[in-house]
Amino acid sequence: MRQIAAILIYFVFFTSLLNGQERKKHDIPLSYSNISYDKDGRLFIEVSGTKIYEERSKPFISIESISGQPEGTDEGIFFDFSSPEFEGTMYYGFIPYGDSKHPHPVYFRSAAKIINGRAFIEIAKTLSGRYDMVNWEENKKGTIGYRVVNDRGRFLYDGIISFKGKGPFRVVPTIIEGPFINLLSHRDVTISFTTNKSTRPWIEVNGRKFRGSRGTKHEISIDGLDPATDYSYSINYADNSQSYNFQTAPLPGSGTSFTFAYASDSRSGNGGGERDIYGANFYIMKKIMALAQYNDVSFFQFTGDLVNGYQQWAEHINLEYANWKRAVQPFGAYFPIYVGMGNHEALMRVFSTKDRWNISIDRFPFETQSSEAVFNENFVMPQNGPDSEDGAYYDPSENSIDFPSYKENVFYYTYDNVAMVVLNSDYFYAPSTNMIRFSSGGLHGYIMNRQLEWFKETILKLEANTDIDHIFVTQHTPCFPNGGHVQDDMWYNGNNDYRPYVSGAPLEKGIIERRDELLDIMVNKSSKVVAILTGDEHNYARTEVSPEMERYPDIYLPEKIELTRTIYQINNGAAGAPYYAQEETPWTPWVSGFTTQNALVLFHVNGKDIEMEVLNPDTLEEVDRLKIR
Ligand SMILES: [Fe+2]
């Protein structure tokens, strides 16, 4: 007994030590500068003789804690939020799988109180009889959706839990995230989902069974499919099953007609309620997805600022991603949603003093704790991008990995005759822009050298591919900001001095020169690039990037480039984040359709033709329409 107590004390002590302040010293990437550990193992950055220490913080919320770690009892399900101070309300209701295409909880007439960090859902007497809408009394199983709200009315998490029995009740393997259709081509697809408990699921498609491996995170590849064909699939896990369907892509270059959707910036908005479910604008995201589904989209591209982010702990941003995924999941079970990174996907180390300093950089170790690594963990995206910035002329060492990975945050994919190239303009991102010269780090809006090289090679490859007629490029930050980010993105009020630093040295090319290199590839080196799809600014606006467009500040010494043809910049950061008003820029005469309404951009592709249609997902009114090709 004494031994068990000793082990328990040791365990509590050890985990609190780990949580309180990371004691483990990680190697400081050589790409950073002026950062070291003191003799007690605390990380600091030295700026003009001042030591600025890393903030002492610890994670205070996680998916695990806010899910209440449900357990079955004789009468229902018990939740423990592992914090006695936590009070609030829990709304709940059965999820009637199979009753509609997009299963959602049907909330019960009363809610459970969260008192002293605990809550209870009474099933046996309360959710029975006329309230047994899922027939659990007969089947001896069911699934409940529950929504955790704190005592100030702020929504924090939407959970799902499946149970077995008629009382006593037992909690069983439950799909708590997904399923999502990923990596869809004309012959295969990957279906991903997460379960609360370790299980070995299998998926049935067309009478064939595809087994996953035992665990909680599942990615199951389905191959041997025919092009342009509807398939229904069922996911079988423990005693339960869910069924959905998908359609494979047409043969590459078929020239069929199809629609795809574009949006970005769905982090929490103002106005309360579902506009802010811990990090995500759940309300608008759900409406956007429903409207996309209604328009029968083949895929959805969503480029950055999914969630509030700017977090110091993976536990926090993982919860934000979980809420975003919950909003889109009922639709993501049918078509692929491709995501890219924005500045808000930032996971950081923050160095600060109370009075003056605040320096934040991409979190390291890069392999496990960078913004890029955690984004990769949360989504299943193509892996055909560059490796990292290692190997660039500014790489500090050939023998070490000194930069975060581009894996699953820079990539391209194709659908019929369309290619989409997804860039990361917030890579290795150091949010404290004016401090980059001390800490080093990536600049908001900048495409670093290795990524640019990969981009050029990819565009040339797609130019040579006869199946591809149209190329879309997407990155979070506009080349031409119009409202909200004129002071940064690829403009910085016309100041080309801004650029990333590596190992204490600035990169050779400034932000406007880099914008021009990007434009040169898209416009002059390509005949197929139709548009660059951007966000960051919380508006919809279309900018005609034409040879005549003014795009330099009054005084600009670096080389200027000519453009040989016109492409469009379609900005749609109107998926729910707070709004910005339009500002005056040299290219304002080339901008039209600017609006702060929420917007969903649809591209209707029909062989060589493309029509763009922009709809307000809240009111369903038309915002803009253009024959773009
Ligand atoms: Fe942004």
XYZ file of C-alpha atoms and ligand atoms in Angstrom, residues 265 305 342-344 444 476 485 536 538, ligand 1:
11
model
C -10.023 32.681 -42.094
C -6.312 30.907 -40.127
C -1.802 30.848 -42.074
C -0.251 32.992 -39.376
C -2.821 31.946 -36.776
C 4.602 36.791 -42.332
C -2.688 32.635 -46.965
C -2.942 43.853 -43.942
C -5.588 36.816 -44.202
C -11.173 39.261 -43.688
Fe -3.954 35.628 -41.285
